[in-house]
């Protein structure tokens, strides 16, 4: 198990557009393993590679139904709208209300390099959108209708 240091807002990598993964190498699988460990160690529900200082299009998510891993994720479809509170491991002490699609369909590669599709609603849909935003250098405070100190 390896836990990475999570970088915080103000670190340039969080504002970069992350690079597409050309090939799912053993190093990418190791990155996925370590990102998952890091997410759980930090009590998070999602983590994007830029948050550990790696500018690659890789995310891990666990909205309560076990870990999901996606490489080069793309949102294919969005439906509905929902506003809820969000936080981010890279912005400690802050929450904000963010309006996002209520349901999403996301496509990406799994760790075997096979194209897979994930449908999510509720928290899973929210976390997927939040993590995919990270790959574009977008943070939740950019899209929040208001932000406040977390309790
Ligand atoms: Zn985040």
PDB file of C-alpha atoms and ligand atoms in Angstrom:
ATOM      1  CA  UNK A   1       0.000   0.000   0.000  1.00  0.00           C
ATOM      2  CA  UNK A   2       1.235   3.406  -0.913  1.00  0.00           C
ATOM      3  CA  UNK A   3      -0.418   6.640   0.001  1.00  0.00           C
ATOM      4  CA  UNK A   4       0.428   9.748  -1.974  1.00  0.00           C
ATOM      5  CA  UNK A   5       0.483  13.268  -0.659  1.00  0.00           C
ATOM      6  CA  UNK A   6      -2.593  15.137  -1.877  1.00  0.00           C
ATOM      7  CA  UNK A   7      -1.751  18.538  -3.337  1.00  0.00           C
ATOM      8  CA  UNK A   8      -3.886  21.525  -2.409  1.00  0.00           C
ATOM      9  CA  UNK A   9      -5.401  24.464  -4.243  1.00  0.00           C
ATOM     10  CA  UNK A  10      -2.659  26.833  -5.379  1.00  0.00           C
ATOM     11  CA  UNK A  11      -0.570  23.982  -6.768  1.00  0.00           C
ATOM     12  CA  UNK A  12      -0.262  24.563 -10.558  1.00  0.00           C
ATOM     13  CA  UNK A  13      -0.923  20.929 -11.569  1.00  0.00           C
ATOM     14  CA  UNK A  14      -4.513  21.284 -10.315  1.00  0.00           C
ATOM     15  CA  UNK A  15      -5.091  23.930 -13.011  1.00  0.00           C
ATOM     16  CA  UNK A  16      -3.582  22.005 -15.910  1.00  0.00           C
ATOM     17  CA  UNK A  17      -5.484  20.035 -18.505  1.00  0.00           C
ATOM     18  CA  UNK A  18      -4.377  16.472 -17.724  1.00  0.00           C
ATOM     19  CA  UNK A  19      -2.809  14.358 -20.470  1.00  0.00           C
ATOM     20  CA  UNK A  20      -4.517  11.428 -22.075  1.00  0.00           C
ATOM     21  CA  UNK A  21      -3.119   7.985 -21.184  1.00  0.00           C
ATOM     22  CA  UNK A  22      -1.833   6.419 -24.409  1.00  0.00           C
ATOM     23  CA  UNK A  23      -1.356   2.920 -23.065  1.00  0.00           C
ATOM     24  CA  UNK A  24      -2.369   1.138 -19.864  1.00  0.00           C
ATOM     25  CA  UNK A  25       1.087   0.111 -18.650  1.00  0.00           C
ATOM     26  CA  UNK A  26       1.993  -1.598 -15.348  1.00  0.00           C
ATOM     27  CA  UNK A  27       2.855   1.874 -14.072  1.00  0.00           C
ATOM     28  CA  UNK A  28      -0.710   3.046 -14.735  1.00  0.00           C
ATOM     29  CA  UNK A  29      -2.048   0.029 -12.820  1.00  0.00           C
ATOM     30  CA  UNK A  30       0.257   0.887  -9.942  1.00  0.00           C
ATOM     31  CA  UNK A  31      -0.974   4.480 -10.112  1.00  0.00           C
ATOM     32  CA  UNK A  32      -4.580   3.212  -9.860  1.00  0.00           C
ATOM     33  CA  UNK A  33      -3.733   1.029  -6.845  1.00  0.00           C
ATOM     34  CA  UNK A  34      -1.993   3.841  -5.046  1.00  0.00           C
ATOM     35  CA  UNK A  35      -4.700   6.366  -5.889  1.00  0.00           C
ATOM     36  CA  UNK A  36      -7.289   4.010  -4.444  1.00  0.00           C
ATOM     37  CA  UNK A  37      -5.247   3.589  -1.254  1.00  0.00           C
ATOM     38  CA  UNK A  38      -4.805   7.360  -1.049  1.00  0.00           C
ATOM     39  CA  UNK A  39      -8.540   8.005  -1.521  1.00  0.00           C
ATOM     40  CA  UNK A  40      -9.461   5.570   1.254  1.00  0.00           C
ATOM     41  CA  UNK A  41      -6.734   6.835   3.596  1.00  0.00           C
ATOM     42  CA  UNK A  42      -8.106  10.354   3.161  1.00  0.00           C
ATOM     43  CA  UNK A  43     -11.729   9.224   3.609  1.00  0.00           C
ATOM     44  CA  UNK A  44     -12.598  10.517   0.156  1.00  0.00           C
ATOM     45  CA  UNK A  45     -15.222   9.355  -2.325  1.00  0.00           C
ATOM     46  CA  UNK A  46     -13.130  10.178  -5.366  1.00  0.00           C
ATOM     47  CA  UNK A  47      -9.656  11.174  -6.466  1.00  0.00           C
ATOM     48  CA  UNK A  48      -8.204  12.437  -9.729  1.00  0.00           C
ATOM     49  CA  UNK A  49      -4.532  11.944 -10.640  1.00  0.00           C
ATOM     50  CA  UNK A  50      -3.740  15.709 -10.707  1.00  0.00           C
ATOM     51  CA  UNK A  51      -4.590  15.750  -6.988  1.00  0.00           C
ATOM     52  CA  UNK A  52      -1.523  13.652  -6.313  1.00  0.00           C
ATOM     53  CA  UNK A  53       0.551  15.745  -8.689  1.00  0.00           C
ATOM     54  CA  UNK A  54       0.234  13.487 -11.741  1.00  0.00           C
ATOM     55  CA  UNK A  55      -1.167  15.232 -14.817  1.00  0.00           C
ATOM     56  CA  UNK A  56      -2.847  12.198 -16.350  1.00  0.00           C
ATOM     57  CA  UNK A  57      -6.495  11.453 -17.163  1.00  0.00           C
ATOM     58  CA  UNK A  58      -7.055   8.883 -14.424  1.00  0.00           C
ATOM     59  CA  UNK A  59      -9.745   8.869 -11.717  1.00  0.00           C
ATOM     60  CA  UNK A  60     -10.858   6.563  -8.916  1.00  0.00           C
ATOM     61  CA  UNK A  61     -14.283   6.798  -7.312  1.00  0.00           C
ATOM     62  CA  UNK A  62     -16.136   5.050  -4.507  1.00  0.00           C
ATOM     63  CA  UNK A  63     -19.584   6.441  -3.871  1.00  0.00           C
ATOM     64  CA  UNK A  64     -20.420   3.574  -1.517  1.00  0.00           C
ATOM     65  CA  UNK A  65     -20.647   0.639  -3.913  1.00  0.00           C
ATOM     66  CA  UNK A  66     -16.969  -0.225  -4.130  1.00  0.00           C
ATOM     67  CA  UNK A  67     -14.098   1.264  -6.099  1.00  0.00           C
ATOM     68  CA  UNK A  68     -14.403   2.269  -9.750  1.00  0.00           C
ATOM     69  CA  UNK A  69     -11.411   3.143 -11.871  1.00  0.00           C
ATOM     70  CA  UNK A  70     -11.478   5.011 -15.151  1.00  0.00           C
ATOM     71  CA  UNK A  71      -8.741   6.004 -17.544  1.00  0.00           C
ATOM     72  CA  UNK A  72      -9.431   8.795 -20.077  1.00  0.00           C
ATOM     73  CA  UNK A  73     -13.032   9.190 -18.843  1.00  0.00           C
ATOM     74  CA  UNK A  74     -15.501  11.069 -21.029  1.00  0.00           C
ATOM     75  CA  UNK A  75     -19.068  12.061 -20.178  1.00  0.00           C
ATOM     76  CA  UNK A  76     -21.307  10.771 -22.975  1.00  0.00           C
ATOM     77  CA  UNK A  77     -24.648  11.887 -21.616  1.00  0.00           C
ATOM     78  CA  UNK A  78     -26.035  14.070 -18.852  1.00  0.00           C
ATOM     79  CA  UNK A  79     -29.594  14.179 -17.575  1.00  0.00           C
ATOM     80  CA  UNK A  80     -31.501  16.226 -15.045  1.00  0.00           C
ATOM     81  CA  UNK A  81     -30.121  18.638 -12.508  1.00  0.00           C
ATOM     82  CA  UNK A  82     -29.404  18.454  -8.807  1.00  0.00           C
ATOM     83  CA  UNK A  83     -27.838  20.846  -6.315  1.00  0.00           C
ATOM     84  CA  UNK A  84     -25.939  19.494  -3.332  1.00  0.00           C
ATOM     85  CA  UNK A  85     -23.006  20.256  -1.066  1.00  0.00           C
ATOM     86  CA  UNK A  86     -19.507  19.247  -2.185  1.00  0.00           C
ATOM     87  CA  UNK A  87     -16.036  19.273  -0.821  1.00  0.00           C
ATOM     88  CA  UNK A  88     -12.635  18.363  -2.195  1.00  0.00           C
ATOM     89  CA  UNK A  89      -9.580  16.718  -0.659  1.00  0.00           C
ATOM     90  CA  UNK A  90      -7.499  19.448  -2.344  1.00  0.00           C
ATOM     91  CA  UNK A  91      -9.528  22.244  -0.714  1.00  0.00           C
ATOM     92  CA  UNK A  92      -9.678  21.349   2.973  1.00  0.00           C
ATOM     93  CA  UNK A  93     -12.153  23.163   5.190  1.00  0.00           C
ATOM     94  CA  UNK A  94     -14.409  24.358   2.387  1.00  0.00           C
ATOM     95  CA  UNK A  95     -17.771  23.141   1.140  1.00  0.00           C
ATOM     96  CA  UNK A  96     -19.960  24.562  -1.564  1.00  0.00           C
ATOM     97  CA  UNK A  97     -23.291  24.080  -3.261  1.00  0.00           C
ATOM     98  CA  UNK A  98     -22.851  22.810  -6.794  1.00  0.00           C
ATOM     99  CA  UNK A  99     -25.518  22.162  -9.404  1.00  0.00           C
ATOM    100  CA  UNK A 100     -24.665  19.170 -11.564  1.00  0.00           C
ATOM    101  CA  UNK A 101     -26.410  16.680 -13.804  1.00  0.00           C
ATOM    102  CA  UNK A 102     -28.443  14.178 -11.763  1.00  0.00           C
ATOM    103  CA  UNK A 103     -27.473  11.276 -14.026  1.00  0.00           C
ATOM    104  CA  UNK A 104     -24.473  10.697 -16.235  1.00  0.00           C
ATOM    105  CA  UNK A 105     -23.208   8.075 -18.600  1.00  0.00           C
ATOM    106  CA  UNK A 106     -19.402   7.947 -18.634  1.00  0.00           C
ATOM    107  CA  UNK A 107     -17.057   6.011 -20.854  1.00  0.00           C
ATOM    108  CA  UNK A 108     -13.421   5.178 -20.191  1.00  0.00           C
ATOM    109  CA  UNK A 109     -10.818   2.447 -20.107  1.00  0.00           C
ATOM    110  CA  UNK A 110     -10.571   0.045 -17.202  1.00  0.00           C
ATOM    111  CA  UNK A 111      -7.237  -1.243 -15.872  1.00  0.00           C
ATOM    112  CA  UNK A 112      -7.229  -3.962 -18.525  1.00  0.00           C
ATOM    113  CA  UNK A 113      -7.358  -1.289 -21.196  1.00  0.00           C
ATOM    114  CA  UNK A 114     -10.910  -2.245 -22.153  1.00  0.00           C
ATOM    115  CA  UNK A 115     -13.478   0.443 -22.950  1.00  0.00           C
ATOM    116  CA  UNK A 116     -16.217   0.391 -20.335  1.00  0.00           C
ATOM    117  CA  UNK A 117     -19.293   2.425 -19.584  1.00  0.00           C
ATOM    118  CA  UNK A 118     -20.580   3.519 -16.193  1.00  0.00           C
ATOM    119  CA  UNK A 119     -24.035   4.916 -15.494  1.00  0.00           C
ATOM    120  CA  UNK A 120     -24.363   6.900 -12.323  1.00  0.00           C
ATOM    121  CA  UNK A 121     -26.959   8.869 -10.471  1.00  0.00           C
ATOM    122  CA  UNK A 122     -27.041  10.735  -7.180  1.00  0.00           C
ATOM    123  CA  UNK A 123     -23.690  10.794  -5.386  1.00  0.00           C
ATOM    124  CA  UNK A 124     -21.953   8.642  -8.012  1.00  0.00           C
ATOM    125  CA  UNK A 125     -23.001  11.026 -10.806  1.00  0.00           C
ATOM    126  CA  UNK A 126     -21.796  13.987  -8.739  1.00  0.00           C
ATOM    127  CA  UNK A 127     -18.425  12.442  -7.909  1.00  0.00           C
ATOM    128  CA  UNK A 128     -17.811  11.407 -11.528  1.00  0.00           C
ATOM    129  CA  UNK A 129     -18.472  14.972 -12.715  1.00  0.00           C
ATOM    130  CA  UNK A 130     -16.324  16.432  -9.945  1.00  0.00           C
ATOM    131  CA  UNK A 131     -13.367  14.142 -10.736  1.00  0.00           C
ATOM    132  CA  UNK A 132     -13.637  14.626 -14.504  1.00  0.00           C
ATOM    133  CA  UNK A 133     -13.641  18.402 -13.902  1.00  0.00           C
ATOM    134  CA  UNK A 134     -10.267  17.931 -12.155  1.00  0.00           C
ATOM    135  CA  UNK A 135      -8.853  16.570 -15.435  1.00  0.00           C
ATOM    136  CA  UNK A 136      -9.751  19.892 -17.071  1.00  0.00           C
ATOM    137  CA  UNK A 137      -8.183  21.924 -14.270  1.00  0.00           C
ATOM    138  CA  UNK A 138     -11.615  22.862 -12.892  1.00  0.00           C
ATOM    139  CA  UNK A 139     -12.249  22.847  -9.130  1.00  0.00           C
ATOM    140  CA  UNK A 140     -15.648  22.743  -7.446  1.00  0.00           C
ATOM    141  CA  UNK A 141     -15.197  26.238  -6.040  1.00  0.00           C
ATOM    142  CA  UNK A 142     -15.175  27.485  -9.676  1.00  0.00           C
ATOM    143  CA  UNK A 143     -18.633  26.092 -10.340  1.00  0.00           C
ATOM    144  CA  UNK A 144     -20.228  26.414  -6.890  1.00  0.00           C
ATOM    145  CA  UNK A 145     -23.146  28.816  -6.455  1.00  0.00           C
ATOM    146  CA  UNK A 146     -21.795  29.560  -2.978  1.00  0.00           C
ATOM    147  CA  UNK A 147     -19.024  28.309  -0.743  1.00  0.00           C
ATOM    148  CA  UNK A 148     -18.734  28.168   3.024  1.00  0.00           C
ATOM    149  CA  UNK A 149     -16.485  26.803   5.761  1.00  0.00           C
ATOM    150  CA  UNK A 150     -17.052  23.131   6.411  1.00  0.00           C
ATOM    151  CA  UNK A 151     -18.135  22.108   9.871  1.00  0.00           C
TER     152      UNK A 151
HETATM  153 ZN1  LIG B   1     -11.806  17.322  -5.843  1.00  0.00          ZN
END
